[in-house]
Short mmCIF file of C-alpha atoms and ligand atoms in Angstrom, two decimals:
data_model
loop_
_atom_site.label_atom_id
_atom_site.label_comp_id
_atom_site.label_asym_id
_atom_site.label_seq_id
_atom_site.Cartn_x
_atom_site.Cartn_y
_atom_site.Cartn_z
CA UNK A 1 58.94 94.60 -56.04
CA UNK A 2 61.47 93.87 -58.79
CA UNK A 3 61.19 95.37 -62.24
CA UNK A 4 59.56 92.88 -64.58
CA UNK A 5 61.99 93.37 -67.44
CA UNK A 6 61.39 90.80 -70.19
CA UNK A 7 64.11 88.17 -70.61
CA UNK A 8 64.91 89.37 -74.16
CA UNK A 9 66.00 92.70 -72.70
CA UNK A 10 67.98 91.43 -69.75
CA UNK A 11 70.04 88.97 -71.77
CA UNK A 12 68.46 85.94 -70.08
CA UNK A 13 67.10 84.68 -73.40
CA UNK A 14 70.55 84.84 -74.99
CA UNK A 15 72.11 83.08 -72.02
CA UNK A 16 69.50 80.31 -72.19
CA UNK A 17 70.09 79.84 -75.91
CA UNK A 18 73.80 79.36 -75.23
CA UNK A 19 73.04 76.84 -72.50
CA UNK A 20 70.71 74.96 -74.87
CA UNK A 21 73.67 74.45 -77.17
CA UNK A 22 76.04 73.45 -74.41
CA UNK A 23 73.72 70.79 -73.03
CA UNK A 24 72.31 69.56 -76.31
CA UNK A 25 73.17 66.02 -77.47
CA UNK A 26 72.09 65.58 -81.08
CA UNK A 27 71.44 62.23 -82.77
CA UNK A 28 74.73 62.79 -84.54
CA UNK A 29 76.47 63.21 -81.17
CA UNK A 30 74.79 60.01 -79.94
CA UNK A 31 76.29 58.08 -82.86
CA UNK A 32 79.73 59.57 -82.24
CA UNK A 33 79.67 58.79 -78.52
CA UNK A 34 78.36 55.25 -79.15
CA UNK A 35 81.24 54.66 -81.58
CA UNK A 36 83.85 55.94 -79.12
CA UNK A 37 82.28 53.94 -76.30
CA UNK A 38 82.36 50.78 -78.43
CA UNK A 39 86.04 51.40 -79.23
CA UNK A 40 86.80 51.92 -75.52
CA UNK A 41 85.12 48.55 -74.81
CA UNK A 42 87.34 46.85 -77.38
CA UNK A 43 90.42 48.57 -75.92
CA UNK A 44 89.47 47.41 -72.43
CA UNK A 45 88.82 43.83 -73.57
CA UNK A 46 92.24 43.79 -75.25
CA UNK A 47 93.83 44.90 -71.97
CA UNK A 48 94.83 48.32 -73.31
CA UNK A 49 94.68 51.30 -70.99
CA UNK A 50 91.49 53.31 -71.37
CA UNK A 51 88.48 54.70 -69.55
CA UNK A 52 86.54 51.40 -69.36
CA UNK A 53 87.86 48.89 -66.84
CA UNK A 54 85.91 45.92 -68.31
CA UNK A 55 85.93 43.95 -65.06
CA UNK A 56 85.09 40.23 -65.27
CA UNK A 57 82.38 38.96 -62.90
CA UNK A 58 83.07 35.23 -63.31
CA UNK A 59 79.34 34.76 -63.85
CA UNK A 60 77.13 33.89 -66.81
CA UNK A 61 73.42 34.70 -66.66
CA UNK A 62 71.28 32.36 -64.49
CA UNK A 63 69.08 29.53 -65.76
CA UNK A 64 66.08 30.70 -63.74
CA UNK A 65 66.02 27.37 -61.90
CA UNK A 66 68.24 28.42 -58.98
CA UNK A 67 66.50 27.73 -55.64
CA UNK A 68 66.94 28.21 -51.91
CA UNK A 69 67.13 30.91 -49.23
CA UNK A 70 70.04 33.31 -49.34
CA UNK A 71 71.17 36.38 -47.49
CA UNK A 72 71.88 39.38 -49.66
CA UNK A 73 73.76 42.53 -48.79
CA UNK A 74 73.23 45.45 -51.14
CA UNK A 75 75.99 47.97 -50.46
CA UNK A 76 75.27 50.66 -53.02
CA UNK A 77 76.16 53.94 -51.35
CA UNK A 78 75.52 55.57 -48.03
CA UNK A 79 72.54 53.24 -47.46
CA UNK A 80 73.00 49.50 -47.17
CA UNK A 81 70.18 46.99 -47.47
CA UNK A 82 70.15 43.47 -46.10
CA UNK A 83 67.65 41.00 -47.50
CA UNK A 84 66.69 37.43 -46.86
CA UNK A 85 65.57 36.13 -50.25
CA UNK A 86 63.88 32.88 -51.16
CA UNK A 87 64.51 31.86 -54.77
CA UNK A 88 61.73 29.56 -55.92
CA UNK A 89 62.97 28.64 -59.40
CA UNK A 90 61.03 29.40 -62.61
CA UNK A 91 62.09 33.01 -62.25
CA UNK A 92 60.07 33.42 -59.01
CA UNK A 93 61.34 34.80 -55.73
CA UNK A 94 60.16 36.16 -52.37
CA UNK A 95 61.78 38.69 -50.13
CA UNK A 96 61.30 37.22 -46.66
CA UNK A 97 63.01 39.93 -44.60
CA UNK A 98 64.59 43.25 -45.30
CA UNK A 99 66.43 45.92 -43.43
CA UNK A 100 67.90 49.21 -44.54
CA UNK A 101 70.66 50.98 -42.67
CA UNK A 102 72.36 54.32 -43.19
CA UNK A 103 76.15 54.34 -43.00
CA UNK A 104 75.97 57.80 -41.52
CA UNK A 105 73.57 59.06 -38.93
CA UNK A 106 74.58 62.33 -37.29
CA UNK A 107 71.81 61.93 -34.70
CA UNK A 108 73.17 58.55 -33.64
CA UNK A 109 76.71 59.98 -33.75
CA UNK A 110 78.31 57.80 -36.42
CA UNK A 111 79.56 58.21 -39.98
CA UNK A 112 81.34 55.23 -41.52
CA UNK A 113 81.84 57.04 -44.84
CA UNK A 114 84.51 59.43 -43.55
CA UNK A 115 88.23 58.95 -44.10
CA UNK A 116 88.63 58.77 -40.33
CA UNK A 117 86.45 55.62 -40.16
CA UNK A 118 88.11 52.29 -41.02
CA UNK A 119 86.97 49.32 -43.09
CA UNK A 120 87.07 47.20 -39.93
CA UNK A 121 84.59 49.50 -38.19
CA UNK A 122 82.37 49.71 -41.26
CA UNK A 123 82.17 45.94 -41.77
CA UNK A 124 81.74 45.26 -38.04
CA UNK A 125 78.70 47.53 -38.16
CA UNK A 126 77.37 45.71 -41.23
CA UNK A 127 78.03 42.26 -39.78
CA UNK A 128 76.21 43.20 -36.58
CA UNK A 129 73.12 44.11 -38.61
CA UNK A 130 73.32 40.94 -40.75
CA UNK A 131 73.34 38.92 -37.53
CA UNK A 132 69.98 40.41 -36.60
CA UNK A 133 68.36 39.17 -39.82
CA UNK A 134 69.84 35.66 -39.86
CA UNK A 135 67.87 33.00 -37.93
CA UNK A 136 70.27 31.70 -35.23
CA UNK A 137 71.62 28.23 -35.92
CA UNK A 138 70.84 28.32 -39.67
CA UNK A 139 73.68 28.29 -42.19
CA UNK A 140 73.43 30.85 -44.98
CA UNK A 141 75.32 31.55 -48.17
CA UNK A 142 75.51 35.30 -48.58
CA UNK A 143 75.62 37.24 -51.82
CA UNK A 144 77.15 40.68 -51.61
CA UNK A 145 76.43 43.44 -54.07
CA UNK A 146 79.22 45.93 -53.65
CA UNK A 147 78.65 48.86 -56.00
CA UNK A 148 82.09 50.31 -56.43
CA UNK A 149 84.83 49.57 -58.96
CA UNK A 150 86.37 46.32 -57.77
CA UNK A 151 88.56 43.74 -59.46
CA UNK A 152 87.55 40.10 -59.00
CA UNK A 153 89.72 37.04 -59.34
CA UNK A 154 86.87 34.63 -58.82
CA UNK A 155 83.21 34.89 -57.90
CA UNK A 156 83.87 35.32 -54.18
CA UNK A 157 86.50 38.00 -54.11
CA UNK A 158 86.67 41.58 -55.20
CA UNK A 159 89.36 44.08 -54.38
CA UNK A 160 88.14 47.68 -54.18
CA UNK A 161 90.08 49.72 -56.75
CA UNK A 162 88.83 53.09 -55.55
CA UNK A 163 85.80 54.50 -53.80
CA UNK A 164 83.30 56.55 -55.83
CA UNK A 165 80.16 58.52 -54.83
CA UNK A 166 82.30 60.66 -52.51
CA UNK A 167 82.76 57.85 -49.93
CA UNK A 168 86.13 57.95 -48.20
CA UNK A 169 86.25 55.21 -45.52
CA UNK A 170 89.88 54.36 -44.73
CA UNK A 171 91.64 51.00 -45.16
CA UNK A 172 89.21 49.59 -47.74
CA UNK A 173 90.77 50.58 -51.10
CA UNK A 174 93.05 47.76 -52.23
CA UNK A 175 91.41 45.27 -49.83
CA UNK A 176 89.34 42.18 -50.56
CA UNK A 177 85.79 43.16 -49.69
CA UNK A 178 84.35 39.75 -48.91
CA UNK A 179 87.35 38.89 -46.79
CA UNK A 180 86.73 42.05 -44.74
CA UNK A 181 83.08 41.01 -44.44
CA UNK A 182 83.88 37.36 -43.56
CA UNK A 183 86.33 38.47 -40.84
CA UNK A 184 83.77 40.91 -39.41
CA UNK A 185 81.06 38.20 -39.41
CA UNK A 186 83.38 35.97 -37.36
CA UNK A 187 84.21 38.80 -34.97
CA UNK A 188 80.50 39.52 -34.52
CA UNK A 189 79.76 35.86 -33.75
CA UNK A 190 78.06 34.88 -37.04
CA UNK A 191 80.37 32.22 -38.52
CA UNK A 192 77.33 30.42 -39.98
CA UNK A 193 76.82 33.28 -42.46
CA UNK A 194 79.23 32.50 -45.28
CA UNK A 195 79.99 35.04 -48.00
CA UNK A 196 79.76 33.11 -51.29
CA UNK A 197 79.70 35.75 -54.02
CA UNK A 198 80.48 39.40 -54.51
CA UNK A 199 79.15 41.32 -57.50
CA UNK A 200 78.60 44.82 -58.80
CA UNK A 201 75.05 46.25 -58.65
CA UNK A 202 74.80 46.35 -62.45
CA UNK A 203 75.58 42.62 -62.47
CA UNK A 204 72.94 42.06 -59.78
CA UNK A 205 70.39 43.93 -61.84
CA UNK A 206 71.17 41.88 -64.94
CA UNK A 207 71.03 38.60 -62.96
CA UNK A 208 67.66 39.57 -61.45
CA UNK A 209 66.16 40.36 -64.86
CA UNK A 210 67.72 37.36 -66.59
CA UNK A 211 66.32 35.05 -63.86
CA UNK A 212 62.96 35.35 -65.63
CA UNK A 213 63.93 36.81 -69.05
CA UNK A 214 66.56 35.00 -71.13
CA UNK A 215 66.72 38.03 -73.46
CA UNK A 216 68.24 40.22 -70.72
CA UNK A 217 71.90 40.81 -71.57
CA UNK A 218 72.58 44.37 -70.38
CA UNK A 219 72.24 45.61 -66.78
CA UNK A 220 72.50 49.21 -65.72
CA UNK A 221 72.15 51.48 -62.73
CA UNK A 222 70.85 55.03 -63.11
CA UNK A 223 70.73 56.19 -59.51
CA UNK A 224 73.14 57.98 -57.21
CA UNK A 225 75.86 56.46 -59.38
CA UNK A 226 75.83 55.22 -62.93
CA UNK A 227 77.29 52.13 -64.55
CA UNK A 228 76.48 49.32 -66.98
CA UNK A 229 77.39 45.66 -67.48
CA UNK A 230 76.66 43.22 -70.29
CA UNK A 231 77.00 39.57 -71.19
CA UNK A 232 80.21 39.36 -73.22
CA UNK A 233 80.05 36.41 -75.63
CA UNK A 234 83.84 35.95 -75.89
CA UNK A 235 85.61 37.35 -72.85
CA UNK A 236 89.40 37.45 -72.82
CA UNK A 237 89.51 34.78 -70.10
CA UNK A 238 88.18 32.34 -72.71
CA UNK A 239 85.65 30.61 -70.42
CA UNK A 240 82.51 31.15 -72.43
CA UNK A 241 80.04 33.99 -71.99
CA UNK A 242 80.69 36.12 -68.93
CA UNK A 243 79.10 39.26 -67.51
CA UNK A 244 81.54 42.15 -67.68
CA UNK A 245 81.23 45.26 -65.53
CA UNK A 246 82.15 48.19 -67.74
CA UNK A 247 82.51 50.79 -64.97
CA UNK A 248 81.09 53.07 -67.63
CA UNK A 249 80.77 55.99 -65.21
CA UNK A 250 84.47 56.52 -65.85
CA UNK A 251 83.98 56.97 -69.61
CA UNK A 252 85.51 60.28 -70.67
CA UNK A 253 85.65 60.49 -74.46
CA UNK A 254 83.02 63.23 -74.30
CA UNK A 255 82.88 66.98 -74.68
CA UNK A 256 82.59 68.81 -71.40
CA UNK A 257 81.14 72.25 -70.90
CA UNK A 258 82.37 74.80 -68.39
CA UNK A 259 79.96 73.53 -65.70
CA UNK A 260 81.13 69.93 -66.12
CA UNK A 261 84.69 71.19 -65.69
CA UNK A 262 83.85 73.18 -62.57
CA UNK A 263 82.00 70.30 -60.98
CA UNK A 264 84.84 67.90 -61.74
CA UNK A 265 87.54 70.22 -60.44
CA UNK A 266 85.72 70.73 -57.13
CA UNK A 267 84.92 67.03 -56.69
CA UNK A 268 86.63 64.46 -54.47
CA UNK A 269 88.47 62.88 -57.44
CA UNK A 270 89.00 65.29 -60.33
CA UNK A 271 89.49 63.57 -63.69
CA UNK A 272 87.70 60.39 -62.63
CA UNK A 273 84.12 59.25 -63.27
CA UNK A 274 83.58 61.97 -65.87
CA UNK A 275 80.45 60.42 -67.43
CA UNK A 276 79.02 59.72 -63.97
CA UNK A 277 79.51 63.38 -63.06
CA UNK A 278 77.39 64.37 -66.09
CA UNK A 279 74.59 61.88 -65.63
CA UNK A 280 74.10 60.43 -62.17
CA UNK A 281 71.81 61.38 -59.32
CA UNK A 282 74.74 62.34 -57.10
CA UNK A 283 75.59 65.21 -59.46
CA UNK A 284 72.53 66.41 -61.42
CA UNK A 285 71.40 68.78 -58.66
CA UNK A 286 74.88 70.21 -58.34
CA UNK A 287 75.18 70.73 -62.11
CA UNK A 288 71.85 72.55 -62.11
CA UNK A 289 72.96 74.64 -59.14
CA UNK A 290 76.18 75.66 -60.93
CA UNK A 291 74.20 76.82 -63.96
CA UNK A 292 71.58 78.69 -61.93
CA UNK A 293 74.12 80.31 -59.65
CA UNK A 294 76.10 81.48 -62.69
CA UNK A 295 73.00 83.18 -64.11
CA UNK A 296 72.25 84.79 -60.75
CA UNK A 297 75.81 86.07 -60.44
CA UNK A 298 75.52 87.56 -63.92
CA UNK A 299 72.44 89.40 -62.73
CA UNK A 300 70.15 87.58 -65.17
CA UNK A 301 67.97 85.60 -62.79
CA UNK A 302 66.23 85.94 -59.41
CA UNK A 303 66.88 89.59 -58.86
CA UNK A 304 70.50 89.46 -59.90
CA UNK A 305 73.01 89.89 -57.12
CA UNK A 306 71.05 88.24 -54.41
CA UNK A 307 71.61 90.07 -51.10
CA UNK A 308 72.55 86.80 -49.48
CA UNK A 309 75.78 86.15 -51.46
CA UNK A 310 76.89 83.26 -49.34
CA UNK A 311 73.38 81.97 -49.22
CA UNK A 312 72.28 78.45 -50.01
CA UNK A 313 72.40 78.80 -53.78
CA UNK A 314 76.14 79.34 -53.68
CA UNK A 315 76.82 76.36 -51.41
CA UNK A 316 78.05 73.27 -53.25
CA UNK A 317 75.53 70.42 -53.40
CA UNK A 318 72.79 72.52 -51.78
CA UNK A 319 70.46 71.52 -54.63
CA UNK A 320 69.77 67.81 -54.95
CA UNK A 321 68.41 65.66 -57.74
CA UNK A 322 65.04 65.66 -55.91
CA UNK A 323 64.74 69.39 -56.62
CA UNK A 324 65.52 68.82 -60.29
CA UNK A 325 62.72 66.23 -60.27
CA UNK A 326 60.43 68.66 -58.44
CA UNK A 327 60.97 71.34 -61.08
CA UNK A 328 60.15 68.84 -63.82
CA UNK A 329 57.09 67.36 -62.15
CA UNK A 330 55.49 70.66 -61.12
CA UNK A 331 52.21 70.86 -63.02
CA UNK A 332 50.61 73.39 -60.68
CA UNK A 333 49.36 76.68 -62.18
CA UNK A 334 52.21 79.19 -62.36
CA UNK A 335 54.70 76.56 -61.17
CA UNK A 336 53.55 77.25 -57.63
CA UNK A 337 55.40 74.29 -56.10
CA UNK A 338 58.68 75.41 -57.61
CA UNK A 339 58.01 78.96 -56.37
CA UNK A 340 57.27 77.67 -52.86
CA UNK A 341 60.51 75.70 -52.84
CA UNK A 342 62.47 78.77 -54.02
CA UNK A 343 61.11 80.81 -51.18
CA UNK A 344 61.91 78.14 -48.65
CA UNK A 345 65.36 77.48 -50.11
CA UNK A 346 66.68 80.99 -50.61
CA UNK A 347 64.00 83.38 -49.48
CA UNK A 348 63.07 84.57 -52.98
CA UNK A 349 59.51 85.84 -52.61
CA UNK A 350 58.78 87.31 -56.00
CA UNK A 351 60.08 85.08 -58.79
CA UNK A 352 58.87 86.29 -62.19
CA UNK A 353 56.95 83.80 -64.32
CA UNK A 354 59.72 83.50 -66.88
CA UNK A 355 62.29 83.00 -64.14
CA UNK A 356 60.37 79.96 -62.92
CA UNK A 357 60.05 78.78 -66.52
CA UNK A 358 63.79 79.28 -66.98
CA UNK A 359 64.57 77.23 -63.86
CA UNK A 360 62.39 74.42 -65.07
CA UNK A 361 64.00 74.61 -68.48
CA UNK A 362 67.49 74.36 -66.94
CA UNK A 363 66.45 71.32 -64.91
CA UNK A 364 65.15 69.76 -68.10
CA UNK A 365 68.39 70.48 -70.01
CA UNK A 366 70.48 68.74 -67.35
CA UNK A 367 68.15 65.74 -66.98
CA UNK A 368 67.61 65.27 -70.72
CA UNK A 369 71.32 65.35 -71.42
CA UNK A 370 71.80 62.69 -68.78
CA UNK A 371 69.21 60.37 -70.36
CA UNK A 372 70.69 60.85 -73.84
CA UNK A 373 74.31 60.31 -72.81
CA UNK A 374 73.33 57.12 -71.02
CA UNK A 375 71.43 55.97 -74.12
CA UNK A 376 74.56 56.62 -76.19
CA UNK A 377 76.53 54.20 -74.03
CA UNK A 378 73.78 51.56 -74.41
CA UNK A 379 74.10 52.01 -78.18
CA UNK A 380 77.84 51.37 -77.82
CA UNK A 381 77.18 48.13 -75.94
CA UNK A 382 74.57 46.99 -78.49
CA UNK A 383 77.12 47.60 -81.23
CA UNK A 384 79.38 45.09 -79.51
CA UNK A 385 76.63 42.56 -78.80
CA UNK A 386 74.66 42.60 -82.01
CA UNK A 387 75.60 45.31 -84.55
CA UNK A 388 72.73 44.47 -86.91
CA UNK A 389 70.23 43.93 -84.10
CA UNK A 390 69.28 40.45 -85.23
CA UNK A 391 68.13 39.44 -81.75
CA UNK A 392 65.98 40.89 -79.02
CA UNK A 393 67.73 42.50 -76.07
CA UNK A 394 66.50 43.57 -72.68
CA UNK A 395 68.35 46.32 -70.88
CA UNK A 396 67.56 45.86 -67.17
CA UNK A 397 67.77 49.16 -65.31
CA UNK A 398 67.48 49.97 -61.63
CA UNK A 399 67.97 53.22 -59.75
CA UNK A 400 66.04 56.19 -58.48
CA UNK A 401 66.94 58.44 -61.38
CA UNK A 402 65.49 56.05 -63.94
CA UNK A 403 62.51 55.26 -61.78
CA UNK A 404 61.61 58.71 -60.51
CA UNK A 405 63.00 61.52 -62.66
CA UNK A 406 60.09 62.75 -64.78
CA UNK A 407 60.66 62.02 -68.47
CA UNK A 408 63.91 60.13 -67.91
CA UNK A 409 62.82 56.76 -69.23
CA UNK A 410 61.17 58.50 -72.19
CA UNK A 411 64.42 60.37 -72.84
CA UNK A 412 66.47 57.17 -72.97
CA UNK A 413 63.85 55.48 -75.15
CA UNK A 414 63.59 58.29 -77.67
CA UNK A 415 67.37 58.61 -77.95
CA UNK A 416 67.64 54.88 -78.69
CA UNK A 417 64.80 54.98 -81.21
CA UNK A 418 66.18 58.10 -82.87
CA UNK A 419 69.36 56.22 -83.76
CA UNK A 420 68.09 52.66 -84.15
CA UNK A 421 64.90 53.49 -86.04
CA UNK A 422 62.85 50.31 -86.56
CA UNK A 423 65.53 48.29 -84.79
CA UNK A 424 64.60 50.08 -81.57
CA UNK A 425 61.61 47.75 -81.21
CA UNK A 426 64.04 44.88 -80.59
CA UNK A 427 65.53 46.63 -77.57
CA UNK A 428 63.40 46.62 -74.41
CA UNK A 429 64.09 48.80 -71.38
CA UNK A 430 62.99 47.12 -68.16
CA UNK A 431 62.84 48.73 -64.74
CA UNK A 432 64.23 46.03 -62.45
CA UNK A 433 63.46 47.19 -58.92
CA UNK A 434 65.62 45.85 -56.10
CA UNK A 435 67.56 44.06 -58.83
CA UNK A 436 70.86 44.54 -57.09
CA UNK A 437 69.67 42.84 -53.89
CA UNK A 438 67.85 39.97 -55.58
CA UNK A 439 70.78 39.55 -57.97
CA UNK A 440 73.09 39.11 -54.97
CA UNK A 441 70.95 36.18 -53.80
CA UNK A 442 71.00 34.69 -57.32
CA UNK A 443 74.79 35.06 -57.45
CA UNK A 444 75.07 33.27 -54.08
CA UNK A 445 72.87 30.48 -55.47
CA UNK A 446 74.97 30.20 -58.63
CA UNK A 447 78.17 30.11 -56.57
CA UNK A 448 76.77 27.40 -54.32
CA UNK A 449 75.79 25.11 -57.22
C1 BGC B 501 80.39 52.73 -59.23
C2 BGC B 501 79.87 51.49 -59.91
C3 BGC B 501 78.40 51.30 -59.61
C4 BGC B 501 77.63 52.57 -59.95
C5 BGC B 501 76.16 52.45 -59.63
C6 BGC B 501 79.51 53.93 -59.55
O1 BGC B 501 79.91 55.04 -58.80
O2 BGC B 501 81.71 53.00 -59.64
O3 BGC B 501 80.60 50.34 -59.50
O4 BGC B 501 77.93 50.23 -60.36
O5 BGC B 501 78.16 53.65 -59.23
O6 BGC B 501 75.93 52.22 -58.28
#
């Protein structure tokens, strides 16, 4: 049995206080970040080099009257969904069929996300699955939500700038995504499925919300990845209002702590997607792990130098965002669920009560910072759209982090309200589930008009 030395004596309390400061984002910080984010938007719109790519979508928001049946591909990460969607007008829709497929399945012996796989193989696999959903003989317009930074030249093409979310498939960067898909559909014997639009998932989310809510003008994803788009009233292309994909996950005018630096340095693309690496579901577990493992190595937590030095805690990405959520949702007496997970994960049998409390506190620091940083970027966008908040705005948000992380939505809300005060009541946050898939169908409908 370990000695139950109180945290004040071991130095754990001091270490936690330091971490509180490192992960804290004050209201003052929120204002500063929002201002820098707004400036980066202006830089991007003016074509200057900067962290925000400001990618045009060639789409306005929908009227809500779009109708018909459309195929939708939602390519958001290592899972791809295919939907058959019926748009009924008046903001109503039905999902007639759906299918979800993993891009990697060790049991089935494939992984299309590796650098050794090619775009041709990846899209052949996708096209084969689309074929199974399409009714033979019917002609379909297909909307494609492709959730990676891509530059469009019109509504139906998008060239992948670079992969994110640690995907590495070869021969896709620099290629036109819908052309790859169209060619694969032909090869797979589905020429009657015609790609008509390709959009980012943030754009899909905004389209889906705006289909029934004309006040929706910001779309965002808080899931494995993070990004935001908005309806720019005067885009540089001078064609009237257009949705712009900010690729805000790449924003970097932020202060990073030592754990952010470590995570970035060890990641697939150091220096890129710095905001995303502080806020998104792909990274929150890893950030928490880095903090916890540092405290363990210092001998301040979980029995100090754990006998199993190369054990799971010291393996990159061995803690996922689900475990962060588990720590925050555990309302059992004595944090019994968290204790059970610890035992299963790294064989710790006798965590002390304040160690469990410390773990939960660390999870909360990481998750709360994420919610507040994201809110700061929304404040930056609102500054561009409506600095005096004269109108109502709906921010449509999709993604597992926003939907499932305990306290996340509340964290975003309270950060917005803390800065906007009364004005906060004119900004609604709306969970828009499956927005990216439904939005793809709406985009296909808009393109076909
Ligand atoms: C991608 C964005 C995407 C976001 C959410 C990021 O990694 O760069 O294009 O919108 O993830 O899926």
